[in-house]
Each structure stands twice: as C-alpha cells, then as structure tokens.
XYZ file of N, CA and C in Angstrom:
207
model
N 70.316 203.162 183.747
C 71.116 202.590 182.693
C 72.016 201.524 183.305
N 71.849 200.294 182.886
C 72.665 199.196 183.398
C 73.497 198.599 182.283
N 74.673 198.212 182.668
C 75.584 197.603 181.711
C 75.696 196.130 182.058
N 75.513 195.261 181.094
C 75.639 193.829 181.342
C 77.115 193.473 181.445
N 77.468 192.773 182.515
C 78.851 192.372 182.744
C 79.036 190.952 182.241
N 80.078 190.733 181.481
C 80.384 189.410 180.960
C 81.490 188.811 181.825
N 81.200 187.656 182.424
C 82.159 186.995 183.301
C 82.913 185.922 182.541
N 84.178 185.639 182.932
C 84.868 186.133 184.114
C 85.390 187.552 183.917
N 85.586 188.246 185.058
C 86.203 189.567 185.058
C 87.408 189.521 185.982
N 88.343 190.442 185.776
C 89.535 190.514 186.622
C 89.606 191.858 187.305
N 90.230 191.879 188.484
C 90.403 193.106 189.236
C 91.590 192.976 190.156
N 91.753 193.960 191.025
C 92.872 193.926 191.960
C 92.843 195.114 192.891
N 93.815 195.154 193.763
C 93.904 196.260 194.712
C 94.517 197.485 194.026
N 94.414 198.618 194.674
C 94.876 199.880 194.084
C 96.388 199.894 193.856
N 97.165 199.229 194.726
C 98.628 199.262 194.578
C 99.128 198.222 193.582
N 98.269 197.296 193.164
C 98.651 196.301 192.182
C 99.279 195.044 192.763
N 99.375 194.928 194.071
C 100.008 193.759 194.690
C 99.146 192.509 194.591
N 97.836 192.675 194.493
C 96.910 191.535 194.424
C 96.060 191.658 193.168
N 95.933 190.540 192.455
C 95.051 190.465 191.284
C 94.160 189.245 191.455
N 92.908 189.334 190.985
C 91.970 188.233 191.139
C 91.050 188.147 189.927
N 90.369 187.022 189.803
C 89.389 186.802 188.742
C 88.093 186.344 189.404
N 86.967 186.922 188.983
C 85.646 186.519 189.473
C 84.907 185.827 188.339
N 84.284 184.686 188.675
C 83.580 183.900 187.670
C 82.080 184.157 187.651
N 81.566 184.889 188.643
C 80.151 185.243 188.671
C 79.974 186.494 189.521
N 78.752 187.001 189.547
C 78.450 188.189 190.357
C 78.598 187.871 191.835
N 79.030 188.854 192.632
C 79.032 188.660 194.086
C 77.599 188.468 194.592
N 77.470 187.844 195.755
C 76.158 187.687 196.376
C 75.575 189.047 196.714
N 76.427 189.949 197.216
C 76.010 191.326 197.464
C 77.218 192.245 197.491
N 76.969 193.520 197.261
C 77.972 194.583 197.356
C 77.313 195.714 198.130
N 78.012 196.268 199.114
C 77.434 197.383 199.860
C 78.529 198.296 200.395
N 78.139 199.470 200.806
C 79.038 200.442 201.434
C 78.711 200.520 202.919
N 79.744 200.526 203.739
C 79.548 200.646 205.178
C 80.131 201.981 205.644
N 79.402 202.675 206.489
C 79.824 203.980 206.990
C 80.099 203.956 208.499
N 80.313 202.762 209.068
C 80.570 202.683 210.509
C 81.958 203.254 210.830
N 82.183 203.558 212.082
C 83.469 204.142 212.501
C 84.639 203.226 212.187
N 84.443 201.903 212.387
C 85.534 200.960 212.153
C 85.957 200.996 210.681
N 85.008 200.931 209.773
C 85.326 200.946 208.343
C 85.957 202.275 207.927
N 85.471 203.365 208.487
C 86.076 204.664 208.187
C 87.521 204.701 208.642
N 87.790 204.156 209.832
C 89.154 204.162 210.369
C 90.067 203.267 209.539
N 89.580 202.087 209.174
C 90.392 201.134 208.420
C 90.731 201.626 207.018
N 89.830 202.368 206.383
C 90.060 202.809 205.006
C 90.568 204.241 204.904
N 90.423 205.024 205.966
C 90.796 206.436 205.889
C 89.852 207.209 204.984
N 88.646 206.708 204.831
C 87.657 207.296 203.935
C 86.344 207.463 204.680
N 85.340 207.949 203.992
C 84.032 208.108 204.625
C 83.213 206.821 204.574
N 83.715 205.789 203.888
C 83.021 204.502 203.818
C 83.992 203.435 203.330
N 83.565 202.193 203.416
C 84.303 201.068 202.842
C 83.332 200.264 201.988
N 83.794 199.780 200.849
C 82.965 198.928 200.000
C 83.282 197.477 200.295
N 82.234 196.679 200.399
C 82.383 195.257 200.679
C 81.611 194.462 199.638
N 82.158 193.318 199.282
C 81.467 192.395 198.388
C 81.660 190.989 198.933
N 80.629 190.177 198.846
C 80.739 188.787 199.273
C 80.472 187.891 198.078
N 81.388 186.952 197.872
C 81.263 185.999 196.776
C 81.715 184.632 197.289
N 81.146 183.577 196.758
C 81.536 182.231 197.155
C 83.001 181.998 196.785
N 83.745 181.304 197.646
C 85.179 181.084 197.440
C 85.465 180.356 196.127
N 84.594 179.442 195.725
C 84.845 178.704 194.485
C 84.514 179.517 193.238
N 84.007 180.732 193.402
C 83.687 181.621 192.282
C 84.743 182.701 192.099
N 85.837 182.632 192.892
C 86.922 183.615 192.810
C 88.256 182.895 192.735
N 89.210 183.496 192.029
C 90.534 182.905 191.884
C 91.583 183.981 192.107
N 92.539 183.701 192.966
C 93.658 184.608 193.204
C 94.662 184.412 192.084
N 94.987 185.478 191.361
C 95.907 185.392 190.230
C 97.326 185.767 190.611
N 97.462 186.711 191.547
C 98.791 187.217 191.897
C 98.756 187.812 193.294
N 99.813 187.616 194.060
C 99.948 188.234 195.374
C 99.460 187.327 196.483
N 99.438 187.865 197.670
C 98.969 187.161 198.856
C 97.954 188.031 199.564
N 96.951 187.393 200.161
C 95.944 188.127 200.908
C 95.987 187.711 202.367
N 95.583 188.595 203.250
C 95.526 188.324 204.670
C 94.080 188.410 205.124
N 93.687 187.488 205.972
C 92.374 187.570 206.599
C 92.494 188.539 207.770
N 91.600 189.504 207.822
C 91.607 190.503 208.894
C 90.282 190.416 209.638
N 90.360 190.045 210.914
C 89.129 189.953 211.721
C 88.733 191.335 212.185
N 87.514 191.712 211.897
C 86.981 193.004 212.345
C 85.689 192.754 213.091
N 85.359 193.652 214.019
C 84.124 193.449 214.796
C 82.879 193.577 213.932
C-alpha cells in the first residue's frame, strides 16, 4: 500500500529547532546500522536522505555540517 505524496512538504527535527520544505522526492532514503551511526544517534540505526540543494529550503533555525567517516 503506497500513499502518493504531494509536494512541497514540510518537516523538521524532533526538538523543533529546524524546519524545512522539500520540493521533490529525495534521491534516496536509507537506514544505516554501522557503529558510527549507532553512536551518533544513540539508536540501532540512523536514517539518511539525499536531496539536491535546490530542491530543499530551510524555513527556520540553523544547521551544521558534520563530517563523518
């Protein structure tokens, strides 16, 4: 069962400090179970999505680039 998503959509982080709008689907979304992602999230996995920069808009807050191996 798939639900058709109508873009643009809005989202944000769990604490509400960052809000964003996406104008199209991400190129991909996946879950990573490596040790680094587990440590960084405090969970059994981390979810990642990649989208072109011109297809996303920051609505509120500031984001930091974090280099990971």
